[in-house]
Coordinates of N, CA and C in Angstrom, one line a residue:
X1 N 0.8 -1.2 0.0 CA 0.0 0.0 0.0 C 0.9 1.2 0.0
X2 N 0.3 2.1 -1.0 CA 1.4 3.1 -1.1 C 0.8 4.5 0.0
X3 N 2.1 4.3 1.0 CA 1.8 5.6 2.2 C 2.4 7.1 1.6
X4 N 1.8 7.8 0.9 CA 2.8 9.2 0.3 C 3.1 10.2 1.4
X5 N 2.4 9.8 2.5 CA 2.5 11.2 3.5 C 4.0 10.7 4.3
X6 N 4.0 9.3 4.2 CA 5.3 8.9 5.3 C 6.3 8.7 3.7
X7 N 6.6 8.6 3.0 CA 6.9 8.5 1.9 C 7.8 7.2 2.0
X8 N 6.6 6.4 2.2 CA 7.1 4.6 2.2 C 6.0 3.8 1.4
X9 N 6.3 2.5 0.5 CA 5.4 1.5 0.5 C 5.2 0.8 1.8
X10 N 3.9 0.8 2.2 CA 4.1 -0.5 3.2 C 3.5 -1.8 2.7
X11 N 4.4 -2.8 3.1 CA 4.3 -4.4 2.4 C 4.4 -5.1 3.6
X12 N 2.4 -5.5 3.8 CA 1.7 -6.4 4.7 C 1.8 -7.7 4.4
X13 N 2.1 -8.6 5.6 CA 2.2 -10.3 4.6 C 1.8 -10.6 6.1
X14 N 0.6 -11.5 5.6 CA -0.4 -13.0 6.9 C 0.1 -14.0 6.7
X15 N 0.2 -14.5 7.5 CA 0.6 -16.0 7.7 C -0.7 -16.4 8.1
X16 N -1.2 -17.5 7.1 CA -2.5 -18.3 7.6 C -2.1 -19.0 7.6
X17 N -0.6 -20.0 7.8 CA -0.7 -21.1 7.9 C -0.4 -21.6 9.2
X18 N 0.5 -23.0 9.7 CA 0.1 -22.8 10.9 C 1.8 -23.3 11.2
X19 N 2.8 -22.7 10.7 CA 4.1 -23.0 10.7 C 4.5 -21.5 10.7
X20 N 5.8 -21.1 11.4 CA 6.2 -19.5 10.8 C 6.4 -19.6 9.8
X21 N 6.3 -18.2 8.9 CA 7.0 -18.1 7.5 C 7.6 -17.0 7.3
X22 N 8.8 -17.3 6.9 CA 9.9 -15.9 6.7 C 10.0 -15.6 5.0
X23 N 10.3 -14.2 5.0 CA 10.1 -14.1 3.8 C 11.6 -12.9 3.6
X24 N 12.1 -12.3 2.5 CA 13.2 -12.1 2.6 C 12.8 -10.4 1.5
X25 N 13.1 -8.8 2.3 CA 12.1 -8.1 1.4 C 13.9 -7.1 1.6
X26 N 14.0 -6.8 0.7 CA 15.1 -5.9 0.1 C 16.7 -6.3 1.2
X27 N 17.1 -7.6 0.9 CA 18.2 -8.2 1.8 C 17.8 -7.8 3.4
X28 N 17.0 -8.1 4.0 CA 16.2 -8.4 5.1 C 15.0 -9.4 5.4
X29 N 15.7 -10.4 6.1 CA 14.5 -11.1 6.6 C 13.8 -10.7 7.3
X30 N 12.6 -11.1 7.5 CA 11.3 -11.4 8.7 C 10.8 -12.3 8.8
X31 N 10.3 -12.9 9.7 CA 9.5 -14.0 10.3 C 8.3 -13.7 10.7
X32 N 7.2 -14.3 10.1 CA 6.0 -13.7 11.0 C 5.7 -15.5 11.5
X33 N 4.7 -15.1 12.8 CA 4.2 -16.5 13.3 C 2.9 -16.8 12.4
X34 N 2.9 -18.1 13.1 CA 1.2 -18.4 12.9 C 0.2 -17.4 12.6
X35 N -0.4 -17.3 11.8 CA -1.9 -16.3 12.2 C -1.5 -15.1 12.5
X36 N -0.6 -14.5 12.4 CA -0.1 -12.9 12.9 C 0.1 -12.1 11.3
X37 N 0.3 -11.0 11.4 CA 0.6 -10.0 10.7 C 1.6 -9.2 10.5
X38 N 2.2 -8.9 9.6 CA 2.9 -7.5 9.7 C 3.1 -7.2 8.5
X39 N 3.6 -5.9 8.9 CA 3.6 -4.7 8.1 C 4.6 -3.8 7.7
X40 N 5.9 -4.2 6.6 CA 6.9 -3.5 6.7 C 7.1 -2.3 5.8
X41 N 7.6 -1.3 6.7 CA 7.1 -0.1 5.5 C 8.9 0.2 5.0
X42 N 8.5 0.2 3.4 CA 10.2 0.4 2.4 C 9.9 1.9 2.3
X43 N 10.9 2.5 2.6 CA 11.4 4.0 2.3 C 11.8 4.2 0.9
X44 N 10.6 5.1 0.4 CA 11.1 5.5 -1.2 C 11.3 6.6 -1.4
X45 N 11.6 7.3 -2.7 CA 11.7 8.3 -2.5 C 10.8 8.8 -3.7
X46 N 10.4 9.9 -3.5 CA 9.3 10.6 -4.0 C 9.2 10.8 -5.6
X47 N 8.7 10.4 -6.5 CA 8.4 10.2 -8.2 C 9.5 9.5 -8.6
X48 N 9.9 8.5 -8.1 CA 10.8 7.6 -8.3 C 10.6 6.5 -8.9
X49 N 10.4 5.5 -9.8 CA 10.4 4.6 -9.9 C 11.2 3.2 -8.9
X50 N 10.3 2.7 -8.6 CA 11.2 1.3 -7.8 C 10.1 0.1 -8.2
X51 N 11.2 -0.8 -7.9 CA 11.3 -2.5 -8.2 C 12.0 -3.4 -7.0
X52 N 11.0 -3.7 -6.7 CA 12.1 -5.4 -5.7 C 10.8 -5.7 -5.5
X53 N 11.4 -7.2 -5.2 CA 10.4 -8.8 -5.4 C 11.0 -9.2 -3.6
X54 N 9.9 -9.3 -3.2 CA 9.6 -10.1 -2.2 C 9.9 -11.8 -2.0
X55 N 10.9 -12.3 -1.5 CA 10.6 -13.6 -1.9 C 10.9 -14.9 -0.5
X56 N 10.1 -15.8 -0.9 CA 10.1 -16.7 0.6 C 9.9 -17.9 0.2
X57 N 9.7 -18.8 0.8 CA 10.1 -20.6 0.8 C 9.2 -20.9 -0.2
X58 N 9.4 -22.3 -0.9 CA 9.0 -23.0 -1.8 C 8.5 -21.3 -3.2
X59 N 9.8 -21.4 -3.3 CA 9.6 -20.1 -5.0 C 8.8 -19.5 -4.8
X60 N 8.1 -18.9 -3.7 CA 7.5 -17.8 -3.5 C 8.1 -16.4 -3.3
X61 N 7.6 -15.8 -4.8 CA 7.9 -14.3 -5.3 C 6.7 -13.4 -5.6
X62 N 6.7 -12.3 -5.0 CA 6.0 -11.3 -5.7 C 6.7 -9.8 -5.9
X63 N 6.5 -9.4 -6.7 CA 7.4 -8.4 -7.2 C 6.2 -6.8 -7.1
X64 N 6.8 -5.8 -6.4 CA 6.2 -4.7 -6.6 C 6.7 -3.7 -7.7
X65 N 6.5 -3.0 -8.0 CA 7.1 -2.1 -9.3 C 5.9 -0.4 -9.1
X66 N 6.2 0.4 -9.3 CA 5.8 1.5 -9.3 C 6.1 2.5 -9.4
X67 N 5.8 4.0 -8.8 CA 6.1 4.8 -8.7 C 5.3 5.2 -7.6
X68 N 6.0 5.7 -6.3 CA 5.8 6.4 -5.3 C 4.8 8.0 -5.1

């Protein structure tokens, strides 16, 4: 979700399953648990173009692309 006032994307990831799952978002890991949430917000900079892929266990990738 693009935040313009904080001038970050924030990139929300749920874990519905019932194991943690770490996922790996601009050479930083996180772990979320079971059933929890979070919410990491990437610092961009303002009419910028940016690109990075999100990626976590069994080839799980999703890639953001936009402009801020």
């Amino acid at each position: 979700e693009k935040n313009c006032a904080e001038g970050t994307l924030d990139v929300t990831a749920l874990n519905k399953g019932d194991e943690p799952f770490t996922f790996q978002l601009l050479d930083t890991e996180y772990t979320i648990a079971p059933g929890e949430t979070r919410t990491v917000p990437v610092p961009l900079p303002e009419d910028r173009p940016y690109d990075f892929t999100v990626r976590g266990p069994a080839g799980f990738e999703q890639r953001f692309t936009g402009v801020l």
